[in-house]
């Protein structure tokens, strides 16, 4: 296990260096790097060292350090992504389990058909439909923004749901309700793709687990299907799909960038697209480095977490190494 952990950390470091190399070459081609007589490897090492220390340069538009802007915008995007993943697990696990239990049954076909429809719908189109119907016509949810403009929520952590705890008790509940109402629509749209992925992968994993001999032995002991699923099947079917869901974080982050424009969500995606329009290359480079590093770290941590909690995954690790 220690060797596997070291290999994953090595993968993380090597990938980080490759991403920095691509950004370094981009910077050289854009003449954004100060010309010196130093060997290119020394310049590259200095570039990596500066990035590790949070020195991502200064935005040519705002005049502020890129790292400071990332810190101010990134929590809003992460809050949206975390809410979408939470919703995808709440909806996806019961439906994926049901589809896996009723393998070769019309229930599974119905669930997977609805899943494919959800997966094929473009997120920006679904976002516009929901805005027109549930916000503009019915008035159920706010059209855009992160919370009401009249509210003054202190930026302590950057996560709105957490920062309301610093408000006075009488203002805390209205502020929290405002944040949740603004979070509802973008979360619902952003959760569509990870939910379909949870359903699809969990149904396959559950169907495979339900065909194992220990499940048949549990059935012969007189356990009900509900007891078999909750006691034996689910905790063996769920961990194998976690690494691939970790990879989904990159897709969710990409879709969040599009949705932030539609819902005027003040996150890193809206900030990056604004930087692209204004040709702020320093900000674009710093933002993409941060996003790529975040995706890699999420994947490696998810993989290590799966290996720690899942005995079969640990057995595969020992067999491979």
Short mmCIF file of C-alpha atoms in Angstrom, two decimals:
data_model
loop_
_atom_site.label_atom_id
_atom_site.label_comp_id
_atom_site.label_asym_id
_atom_site.label_seq_id
_atom_site.Cartn_x
_atom_site.Cartn_y
_atom_site.Cartn_z
CA UNK A 1 0.00 0.00 0.00
CA UNK A 2 2.87 2.37 0.81
CA UNK A 3 4.42 1.65 -2.58
CA UNK A 4 1.07 2.36 -4.29
CA UNK A 5 0.76 5.61 -2.34
CA UNK A 6 4.26 6.67 -3.44
CA UNK A 7 3.45 5.78 -7.07
CA UNK A 8 0.31 7.93 -6.98
CA UNK A 9 2.19 10.85 -5.46
CA UNK A 10 4.83 10.46 -8.19
CA UNK A 11 2.06 10.53 -10.80
CA UNK A 12 0.72 13.71 -9.22
CA UNK A 13 4.13 15.40 -9.24
CA UNK A 14 5.00 14.35 -12.81
CA UNK A 15 1.62 15.50 -14.15
CA UNK A 16 1.98 18.81 -12.32
CA UNK A 17 5.43 19.33 -13.89
CA UNK A 18 4.09 18.51 -17.38
CA UNK A 19 1.23 21.00 -16.98
CA UNK A 20 3.70 23.63 -15.85
CA UNK A 21 5.93 22.81 -18.84
CA UNK A 22 3.01 23.39 -21.21
CA UNK A 23 2.23 26.70 -19.49
CA UNK A 24 5.93 27.65 -19.59
CA UNK A 25 6.12 27.00 -23.35
CA UNK A 26 2.89 28.98 -23.83
CA UNK A 27 4.42 31.84 -21.86
CA UNK A 28 7.58 31.79 -23.96
CA UNK A 29 5.58 31.86 -27.19
CA UNK A 30 3.50 34.80 -25.95
CA UNK A 31 6.67 36.70 -24.93
CA UNK A 32 5.28 36.95 -21.39
CA UNK A 33 8.46 35.77 -19.75
CA UNK A 34 11.36 38.10 -18.99
CA UNK A 35 14.22 37.36 -21.38
CA UNK A 36 17.39 36.39 -19.55
CA UNK A 37 20.62 34.65 -20.40
CA UNK A 38 19.76 31.74 -18.09
CA UNK A 39 19.45 28.25 -19.46
CA UNK A 40 15.79 27.35 -20.22
CA UNK A 41 15.77 24.61 -17.60
CA UNK A 42 16.73 27.13 -14.93
CA UNK A 43 13.95 29.45 -16.12
CA UNK A 44 11.51 26.52 -16.04
CA UNK A 45 12.58 25.56 -12.50
CA UNK A 46 12.09 29.18 -11.40
CA UNK A 47 8.66 29.20 -13.10
CA UNK A 48 7.58 26.04 -11.22
CA UNK A 49 8.95 27.38 -7.93
CA UNK A 50 7.00 30.62 -8.35
CA UNK A 51 3.77 28.72 -9.12
CA UNK A 52 4.18 26.49 -6.07
CA UNK A 53 4.58 29.62 -3.93
CA UNK A 54 1.41 31.15 -5.40
CA UNK A 55 3.24 33.70 -7.54
CA UNK A 56 1.09 33.38 -10.71
CA UNK A 57 1.78 36.88 -11.97
CA UNK A 58 -0.31 40.04 -12.07
CA UNK A 59 -3.47 40.43 -14.14
CA UNK A 60 -2.94 42.89 -16.99
CA UNK A 61 -6.59 44.03 -16.71
CA UNK A 62 -7.30 44.38 -12.99
CA UNK A 63 -3.70 44.95 -11.87
CA UNK A 64 -4.21 42.49 -9.00
CA UNK A 65 -2.18 39.32 -8.30
CA UNK A 66 -3.77 36.37 -10.13
CA UNK A 67 -3.48 34.21 -7.01
CA UNK A 68 -5.59 36.68 -4.99
CA UNK A 69 -8.28 36.67 -7.67
CA UNK A 70 -8.26 32.87 -7.74
CA UNK A 71 -8.72 32.74 -3.97
CA UNK A 72 -11.67 35.11 -4.19
CA UNK A 73 -13.46 33.32 -7.09
CA UNK A 74 -12.60 29.63 -6.62
CA UNK A 75 -14.71 28.98 -3.44
CA UNK A 76 -17.93 29.96 -5.27
CA UNK A 77 -17.20 27.42 -8.01
CA UNK A 78 -16.24 24.70 -5.53
CA UNK A 79 -19.42 25.34 -3.55
CA UNK A 80 -21.45 24.84 -6.71
CA UNK A 81 -19.54 21.66 -7.67
CA UNK A 82 -19.81 20.16 -4.17
CA UNK A 83 -23.57 20.81 -4.11
CA UNK A 84 -23.95 19.19 -7.56
CA UNK A 85 -21.98 16.08 -6.50
CA UNK A 86 -24.00 15.81 -3.28
CA UNK A 87 -27.26 15.97 -5.25
CA UNK A 88 -25.96 13.44 -7.78
CA UNK A 89 -25.26 10.95 -4.97
CA UNK A 90 -28.64 11.55 -3.32
CA UNK A 91 -30.48 10.86 -6.59
CA UNK A 92 -28.03 8.49 -8.30
CA UNK A 93 -27.38 5.93 -5.56
CA UNK A 94 -31.02 4.81 -5.06
CA UNK A 95 -31.74 4.74 -8.82
CA UNK A 96 -28.43 3.02 -9.67
CA UNK A 97 -29.03 0.43 -6.95
CA UNK A 98 -32.54 -0.21 -8.24
CA UNK A 99 -31.29 -0.61 -11.80
CA UNK A 100 -28.58 -3.02 -10.62
CA UNK A 101 -30.96 -5.16 -8.57
CA UNK A 102 -33.51 -5.46 -11.38
CA UNK A 103 -30.98 -6.51 -14.01
CA UNK A 104 -32.58 -7.51 -17.35
CA UNK A 105 -35.87 -6.00 -16.20
CA UNK A 106 -38.00 -3.18 -17.62
CA UNK A 107 -37.22 -1.07 -14.53
CA UNK A 108 -33.51 -1.04 -15.42
CA UNK A 109 -34.29 -0.23 -19.07
CA UNK A 110 -36.56 2.65 -18.02
CA UNK A 111 -33.98 4.12 -15.61
CA UNK A 112 -31.12 3.83 -18.12
CA UNK A 113 -33.28 5.34 -20.91
CA UNK A 114 -34.09 8.38 -18.77
CA UNK A 115 -30.40 8.54 -17.84
CA UNK A 116 -29.34 8.66 -21.49
CA UNK A 117 -31.85 11.43 -22.19
CA UNK A 118 -30.43 13.47 -19.29
CA UNK A 119 -26.86 12.83 -20.42
CA UNK A 120 -27.57 13.95 -24.00
CA UNK A 121 -29.23 17.28 -23.10
CA UNK A 122 -26.80 20.25 -23.40
CA UNK A 123 -26.45 21.85 -19.98
CA UNK A 124 -26.70 25.45 -21.24
CA UNK A 125 -29.99 24.67 -23.03
CA UNK A 126 -31.42 22.97 -19.93
CA UNK A 127 -30.26 25.95 -17.84
CA UNK A 128 -32.06 28.41 -20.13
CA UNK A 129 -35.24 26.29 -20.07
CA UNK A 130 -35.27 26.21 -16.27
CA UNK A 131 -34.58 29.93 -16.02
CA UNK A 132 -37.46 30.74 -18.39
CA UNK A 133 -39.98 28.39 -16.73
CA UNK A 134 -39.17 28.18 -13.03
CA UNK A 135 -37.72 31.67 -12.59
CA UNK A 136 -39.26 34.08 -15.12
CA UNK A 137 -42.71 32.43 -15.49
CA UNK A 138 -43.32 30.84 -12.08
CA UNK A 139 -40.97 32.91 -9.92
CA UNK A 140 -39.87 29.93 -7.83
CA UNK A 141 -36.13 30.64 -7.93
CA UNK A 142 -33.93 33.72 -8.50
CA UNK A 143 -32.73 34.24 -12.06
CA UNK A 144 -29.06 34.92 -11.33
CA UNK A 145 -26.46 35.80 -8.71
CA UNK A 146 -25.26 34.10 -5.56
CA UNK A 147 -27.50 35.84 -3.00
CA UNK A 148 -29.65 38.95 -2.69
CA UNK A 149 -27.74 42.15 -3.41
CA UNK A 150 -29.10 43.79 -0.26
CA UNK A 151 -27.34 41.22 1.93
CA UNK A 152 -23.84 41.85 3.23
CA UNK A 153 -22.19 38.49 3.88
CA UNK A 154 -18.55 38.62 5.08
CA UNK A 155 -16.04 36.86 2.83
CA UNK A 156 -14.27 34.70 5.42
CA UNK A 157 -13.94 31.31 3.72
CA UNK A 158 -15.55 32.28 0.40
CA UNK A 159 -18.17 29.53 0.84
CA UNK A 160 -21.48 31.36 1.28
CA UNK A 161 -23.15 28.58 3.30
CA UNK A 162 -20.26 28.70 5.78
CA UNK A 163 -19.82 32.47 5.86
CA UNK A 164 -23.41 33.09 7.01
CA UNK A 165 -22.30 31.75 10.42
CA UNK A 166 -20.48 35.07 10.98
CA UNK A 167 -23.73 37.04 10.64
CA UNK A 168 -25.92 38.14 13.52
CA UNK A 169 -28.39 35.37 14.57
CA UNK A 170 -31.46 37.27 13.32
CA UNK A 171 -29.88 37.77 9.85
CA UNK A 172 -28.39 34.28 9.55
CA UNK A 173 -31.50 32.33 8.50
CA UNK A 174 -32.72 34.79 5.79
CA UNK A 175 -29.19 34.90 4.36
CA UNK A 176 -28.93 31.11 4.30
CA UNK A 177 -32.31 30.79 2.56
CA UNK A 178 -31.24 33.38 0.00
CA UNK A 179 -28.03 31.45 -0.74
CA UNK A 180 -29.86 28.11 -1.04
CA UNK A 181 -32.53 29.55 -3.34
CA UNK A 182 -29.84 31.02 -5.63
CA UNK A 183 -27.91 27.73 -5.49
CA UNK A 184 -30.90 25.54 -6.43
CA UNK A 185 -31.13 25.98 -10.21
CA UNK A 186 -27.40 25.89 -11.13
CA UNK A 187 -26.94 22.89 -8.82
CA UNK A 188 -29.84 21.05 -10.42
CA UNK A 189 -28.48 21.60 -13.93
CA UNK A 190 -24.88 20.86 -13.01
CA UNK A 191 -25.87 17.62 -11.23
CA UNK A 192 -27.47 16.07 -14.33
CA UNK A 193 -24.31 14.60 -15.88
CA UNK A 194 -22.67 13.25 -12.65
CA UNK A 195 -26.06 11.78 -11.65
CA UNK A 196 -26.33 9.86 -14.91
CA UNK A 197 -22.74 8.65 -14.44
CA UNK A 198 -23.47 7.47 -10.87
CA UNK A 199 -26.60 5.61 -12.07
CA UNK A 200 -24.87 3.97 -15.03
CA UNK A 201 -21.75 2.83 -13.18
CA UNK A 202 -23.51 1.81 -9.97
CA UNK A 203 -26.08 -0.26 -11.85
CA UNK A 204 -23.30 -2.22 -13.59
CA UNK A 205 -21.32 -2.62 -10.36
CA UNK A 206 -24.43 -3.65 -8.41
CA UNK A 207 -25.45 -6.20 -11.05
CA UNK A 208 -21.97 -7.75 -10.84
CA UNK A 209 -22.05 -7.88 -7.03
CA UNK A 210 -25.55 -9.38 -6.97
CA UNK A 211 -24.29 -12.33 -9.04
CA UNK A 212 -21.54 -13.19 -6.51
CA UNK A 213 -21.74 -16.40 -4.49
CA UNK A 214 -21.82 -14.66 -1.10
CA UNK A 215 -24.98 -12.82 -2.18
CA UNK A 216 -26.60 -16.13 -3.15
CA UNK A 217 -25.50 -17.60 0.20
CA UNK A 218 -27.11 -14.67 2.00
CA UNK A 219 -30.34 -15.27 0.08
CA UNK A 220 -30.39 -18.95 1.09
CA UNK A 221 -30.17 -17.86 4.76
CA UNK A 222 -33.54 -16.17 4.36
CA UNK A 223 -32.41 -12.53 4.23
CA UNK A 224 -34.74 -10.22 2.34
CA UNK A 225 -33.55 -8.40 -0.78
CA UNK A 226 -33.45 -5.12 1.16
CA UNK A 227 -31.24 -6.69 3.86
CA UNK A 228 -28.92 -8.23 1.25
CA UNK A 229 -28.51 -4.89 -0.54
CA UNK A 230 -27.93 -2.77 2.58
CA UNK A 231 -25.75 -5.25 4.49
CA UNK A 232 -23.68 -6.88 1.73
CA UNK A 233 -24.15 -5.49 -1.80
CA UNK A 234 -24.10 -1.70 -1.60
CA UNK A 235 -20.86 -1.22 0.33
CA UNK A 236 -19.12 -3.57 -2.13
CA UNK A 237 -20.66 -2.04 -5.26
CA UNK A 238 -20.12 1.63 -4.42
CA UNK A 239 -16.31 1.93 -3.81
CA UNK A 240 -15.19 0.60 -7.26
CA UNK A 241 -16.97 3.47 -9.03
CA UNK A 242 -15.38 6.22 -6.91
CA UNK A 243 -12.13 6.66 -8.98
CA UNK A 244 -14.08 7.20 -12.20
CA UNK A 245 -16.35 9.66 -10.40
CA UNK A 246 -13.20 11.50 -9.30
CA UNK A 247 -12.38 11.93 -12.98
CA UNK A 248 -15.88 13.39 -13.46
CA UNK A 249 -14.83 16.33 -11.31
CA UNK A 250 -12.98 17.78 -14.31
CA UNK A 251 -16.12 17.58 -16.48
CA UNK A 252 -18.26 19.12 -13.75
CA UNK A 253 -15.77 21.94 -13.33
CA UNK A 254 -15.83 22.60 -17.09
CA UNK A 255 -19.64 22.63 -17.19
CA UNK A 256 -19.70 24.91 -14.15
CA UNK A 257 -17.73 27.48 -16.16
CA UNK A 258 -20.51 27.58 -18.78
CA UNK A 259 -23.30 27.68 -16.21
CA UNK A 260 -21.64 30.50 -14.28
CA UNK A 261 -22.10 32.69 -17.34
CA UNK A 262 -25.77 31.70 -17.71
CA UNK A 263 -26.59 32.23 -14.02
CA UNK A 264 -24.16 35.16 -13.46
CA UNK A 265 -22.51 33.04 -10.77
CA UNK A 266 -19.38 34.84 -9.48
CA UNK A 267 -17.00 31.89 -9.80
CA UNK A 268 -13.72 31.09 -11.48
CA UNK A 269 -15.41 30.04 -14.74
CA UNK A 270 -17.07 33.41 -15.27
CA UNK A 271 -13.79 35.09 -14.32
CA UNK A 272 -11.82 32.92 -16.80
CA UNK A 273 -14.23 33.54 -19.68
CA UNK A 274 -14.09 37.27 -18.94
CA UNK A 275 -10.28 37.02 -19.02
CA UNK A 276 -10.45 35.27 -22.40
CA UNK A 277 -12.63 38.05 -23.83
CA UNK A 278 -10.19 40.66 -22.51
CA UNK A 279 -7.12 38.63 -23.67
CA UNK A 280 -5.66 38.64 -20.17
CA UNK A 281 -3.13 35.85 -20.85
CA UNK A 282 -1.56 35.92 -17.37
CA UNK A 283 -4.96 35.38 -15.73
CA UNK A 284 -5.89 32.65 -18.23
CA UNK A 285 -2.64 30.81 -17.60
CA UNK A 286 -2.92 31.06 -13.81
CA UNK A 287 -6.57 29.96 -13.86
CA UNK A 288 -5.94 26.96 -16.08
CA UNK A 289 -2.96 25.89 -13.96
CA UNK A 290 -5.12 26.06 -10.84
CA UNK A 291 -8.02 24.15 -12.42
CA UNK A 292 -5.78 21.43 -13.88
CA UNK A 293 -3.92 20.97 -10.59
CA UNK A 294 -7.22 20.77 -8.70
CA UNK A 295 -8.55 18.07 -11.03
CA UNK A 296 -5.40 15.96 -10.71
CA UNK A 297 -5.33 16.26 -6.91
CA UNK A 298 -9.03 15.27 -6.73
CA UNK A 299 -8.44 12.17 -8.88
CA UNK A 300 -5.40 11.01 -6.89
CA UNK A 301 -7.08 11.60 -3.52
CA UNK A 302 -10.22 9.74 -4.66
CA UNK A 303 -8.12 6.82 -5.87
CA UNK A 304 -6.16 6.66 -2.60
CA UNK A 305 -9.35 6.96 -0.54
CA UNK A 306 -10.89 4.05 -2.49
CA UNK A 307 -7.82 1.91 -1.90
CA UNK A 308 -7.97 2.66 1.82
CA UNK A 309 -11.65 1.84 2.38
CA UNK A 310 -12.21 -0.97 -0.13
CA UNK A 311 -10.56 -4.38 0.56
CA UNK A 312 -10.99 -5.60 -3.05
CA UNK A 313 -9.28 -2.50 -4.37
CA UNK A 314 -6.39 -3.08 -1.95
CA UNK A 315 -6.17 -6.66 -3.21
CA UNK A 316 -5.94 -5.40 -6.80
CA UNK A 317 -3.21 -2.99 -5.70
CA UNK A 318 -1.21 -5.77 -4.06
CA UNK A 319 -1.64 -7.97 -7.15
CA UNK A 320 -0.40 -5.21 -9.45
CA UNK A 321 2.62 -4.34 -7.33
#
